[in-house]
PDB file of C-alpha atoms in Angstrom:
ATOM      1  CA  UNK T   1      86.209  11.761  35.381  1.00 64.00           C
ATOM      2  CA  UNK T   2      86.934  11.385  31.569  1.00 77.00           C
ATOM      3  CA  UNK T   3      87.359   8.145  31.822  1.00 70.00           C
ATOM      4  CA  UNK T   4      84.234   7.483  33.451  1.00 67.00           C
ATOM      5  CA  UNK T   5      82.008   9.453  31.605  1.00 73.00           C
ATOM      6  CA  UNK T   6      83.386   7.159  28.522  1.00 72.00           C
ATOM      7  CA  UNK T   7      82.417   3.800  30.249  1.00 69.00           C
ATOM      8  CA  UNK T   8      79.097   5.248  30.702  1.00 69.00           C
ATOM      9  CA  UNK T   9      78.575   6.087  27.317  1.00 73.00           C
ATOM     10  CA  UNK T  10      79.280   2.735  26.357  1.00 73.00           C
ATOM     11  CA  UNK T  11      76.509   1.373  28.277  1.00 75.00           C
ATOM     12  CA  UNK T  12      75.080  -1.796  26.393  1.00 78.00           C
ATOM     13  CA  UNK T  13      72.584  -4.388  26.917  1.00 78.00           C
ATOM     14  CA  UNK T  14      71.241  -7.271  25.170  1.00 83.00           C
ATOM     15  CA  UNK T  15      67.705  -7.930  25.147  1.00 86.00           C
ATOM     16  CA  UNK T  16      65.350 -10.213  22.774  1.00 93.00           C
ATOM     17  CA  UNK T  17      68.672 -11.621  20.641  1.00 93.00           C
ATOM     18  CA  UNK T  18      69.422  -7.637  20.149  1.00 92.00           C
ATOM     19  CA  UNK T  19      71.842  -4.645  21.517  1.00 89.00           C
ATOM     20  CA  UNK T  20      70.971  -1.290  22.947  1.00 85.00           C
ATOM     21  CA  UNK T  21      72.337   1.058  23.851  1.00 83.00           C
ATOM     22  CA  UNK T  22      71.378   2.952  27.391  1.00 78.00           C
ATOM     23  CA  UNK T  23      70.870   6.611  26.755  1.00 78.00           C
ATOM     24  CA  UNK T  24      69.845   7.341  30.448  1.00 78.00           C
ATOM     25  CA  UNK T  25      70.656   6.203  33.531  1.00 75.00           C
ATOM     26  CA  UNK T  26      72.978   3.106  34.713  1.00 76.00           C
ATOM     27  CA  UNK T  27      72.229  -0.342  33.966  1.00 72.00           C
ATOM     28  CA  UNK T  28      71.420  -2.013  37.373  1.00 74.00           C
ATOM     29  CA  UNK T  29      74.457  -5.146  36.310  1.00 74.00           C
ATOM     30  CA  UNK T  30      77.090  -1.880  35.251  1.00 74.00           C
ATOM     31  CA  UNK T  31      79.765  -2.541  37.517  1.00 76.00           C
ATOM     32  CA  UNK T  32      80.616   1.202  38.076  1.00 76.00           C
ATOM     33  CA  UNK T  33      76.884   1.634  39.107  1.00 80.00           C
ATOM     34  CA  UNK T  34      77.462   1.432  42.723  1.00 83.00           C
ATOM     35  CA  UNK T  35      79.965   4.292  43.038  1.00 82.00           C
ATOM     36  CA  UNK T  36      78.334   6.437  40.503  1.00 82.00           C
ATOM     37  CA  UNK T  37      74.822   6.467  42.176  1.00 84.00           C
ATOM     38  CA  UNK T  38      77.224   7.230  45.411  1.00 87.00           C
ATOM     39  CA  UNK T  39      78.796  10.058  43.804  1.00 85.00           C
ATOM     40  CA  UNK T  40      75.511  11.495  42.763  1.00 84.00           C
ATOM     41  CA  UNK T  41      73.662  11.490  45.742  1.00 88.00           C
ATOM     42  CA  UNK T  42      76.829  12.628  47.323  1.00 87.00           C
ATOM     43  CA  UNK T  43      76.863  15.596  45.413  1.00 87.00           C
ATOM     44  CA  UNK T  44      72.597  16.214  45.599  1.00 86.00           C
ATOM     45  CA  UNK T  45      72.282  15.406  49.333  1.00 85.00           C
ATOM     46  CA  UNK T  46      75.399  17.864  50.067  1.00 85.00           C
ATOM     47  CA  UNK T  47      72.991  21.442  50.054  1.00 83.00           C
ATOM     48  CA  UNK T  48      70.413  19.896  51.880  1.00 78.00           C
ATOM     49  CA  UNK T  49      72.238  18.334  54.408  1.00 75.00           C
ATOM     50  CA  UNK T  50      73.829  21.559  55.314  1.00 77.00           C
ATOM     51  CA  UNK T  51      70.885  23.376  55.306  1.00 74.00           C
ATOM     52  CA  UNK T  52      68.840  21.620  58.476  1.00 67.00           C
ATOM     53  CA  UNK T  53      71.384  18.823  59.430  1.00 59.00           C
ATOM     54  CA  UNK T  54      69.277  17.133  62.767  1.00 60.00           C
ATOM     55  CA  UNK T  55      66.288  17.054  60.601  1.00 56.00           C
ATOM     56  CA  UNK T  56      65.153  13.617  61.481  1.00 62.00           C
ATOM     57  CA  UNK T  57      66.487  14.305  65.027  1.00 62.00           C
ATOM     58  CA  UNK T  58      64.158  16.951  65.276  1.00 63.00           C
ATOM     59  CA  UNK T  59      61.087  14.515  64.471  1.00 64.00           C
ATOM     60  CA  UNK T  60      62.581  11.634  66.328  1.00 70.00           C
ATOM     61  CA  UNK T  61      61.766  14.118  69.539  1.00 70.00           C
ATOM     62  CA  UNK T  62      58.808  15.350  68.449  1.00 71.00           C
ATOM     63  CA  UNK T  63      57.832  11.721  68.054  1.00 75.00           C
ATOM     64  CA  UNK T  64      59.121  11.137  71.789  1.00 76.00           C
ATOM     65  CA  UNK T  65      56.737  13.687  73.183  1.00 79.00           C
ATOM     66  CA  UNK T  66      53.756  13.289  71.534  1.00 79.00           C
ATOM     67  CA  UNK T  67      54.145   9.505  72.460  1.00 77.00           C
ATOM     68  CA  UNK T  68      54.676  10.832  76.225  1.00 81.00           C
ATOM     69  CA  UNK T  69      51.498  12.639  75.757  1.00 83.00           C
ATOM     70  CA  UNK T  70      49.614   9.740  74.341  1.00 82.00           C
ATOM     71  CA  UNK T  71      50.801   7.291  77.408  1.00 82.00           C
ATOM     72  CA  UNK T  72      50.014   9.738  79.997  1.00 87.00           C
ATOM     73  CA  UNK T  73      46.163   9.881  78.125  1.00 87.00           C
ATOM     74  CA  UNK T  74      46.387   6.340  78.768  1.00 85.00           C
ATOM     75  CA  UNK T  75      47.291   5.887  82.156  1.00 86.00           C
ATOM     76  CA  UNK T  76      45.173   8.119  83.399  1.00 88.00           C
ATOM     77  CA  UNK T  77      41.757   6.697  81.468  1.00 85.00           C
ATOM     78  CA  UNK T  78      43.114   2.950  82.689  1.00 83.00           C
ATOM     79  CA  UNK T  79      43.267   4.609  86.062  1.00 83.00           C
ATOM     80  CA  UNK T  80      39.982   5.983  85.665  1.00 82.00           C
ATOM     81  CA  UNK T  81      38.066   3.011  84.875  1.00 79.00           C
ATOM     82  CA  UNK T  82      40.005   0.810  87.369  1.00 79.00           C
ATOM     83  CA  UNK T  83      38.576   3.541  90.124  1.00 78.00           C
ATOM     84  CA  UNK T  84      34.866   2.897  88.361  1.00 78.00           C
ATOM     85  CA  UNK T  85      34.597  -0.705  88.187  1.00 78.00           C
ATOM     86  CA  UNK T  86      35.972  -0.284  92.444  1.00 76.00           C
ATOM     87  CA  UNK T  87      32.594   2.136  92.832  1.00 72.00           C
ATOM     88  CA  UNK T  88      34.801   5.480  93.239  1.00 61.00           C
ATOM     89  CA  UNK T  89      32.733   8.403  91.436  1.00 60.00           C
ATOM     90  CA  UNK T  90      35.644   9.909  89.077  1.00 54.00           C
ATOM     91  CA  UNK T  91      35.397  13.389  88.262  1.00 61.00           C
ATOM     92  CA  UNK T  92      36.160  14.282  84.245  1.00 58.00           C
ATOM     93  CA  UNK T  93      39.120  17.109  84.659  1.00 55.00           C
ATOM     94  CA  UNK T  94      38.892  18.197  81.022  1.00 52.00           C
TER      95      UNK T  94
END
């Protein structure tokens, strides 16, 4: 981790003929960027994954029946007006 933390802190870029030094953050060309920003979000994701886990399971099913809900709406108007253009008088249920 040492050793790490010492390549970071010699974080250096060129820009305009002249050298700076990056005081926050990785440079998006750092080599070790990659497996840093892993690490990190590793380490911040860890709490709230175990906290609600199927979290976007639970609104991929939600999703599922509201769309359910929404087809059967539309079958049954498409139904409807299929009966009215045939001459049958359709009584509204709602």
């Amino acid at each position: 981790m040492v050793l790490l933390d010492e390549c970071r802190k010699c974080n250096t870029f060129r820009w305009s003929g002249e050298y700076f030094k990056q005081v926050r953050g990785l440079a998006i060309g750092y080599s070790s960027a990659p497996a840093l920003a892993v690490a990190f979000m590793s380490k911040v994701e860890k709490p709230v994954i175990k906290r609600k886990p199927i979290l976007y399971f639970d609104l991929y099913e939600a999703g599922k029946e509201k769309h359910a809900q929404y087809q059967a709406k539309k079958a049954q108007k498409s139904s409807e007006a299929e009966k009215e253009a045939e001459g049958v008088k359709v009584e509204n249920k709602e």
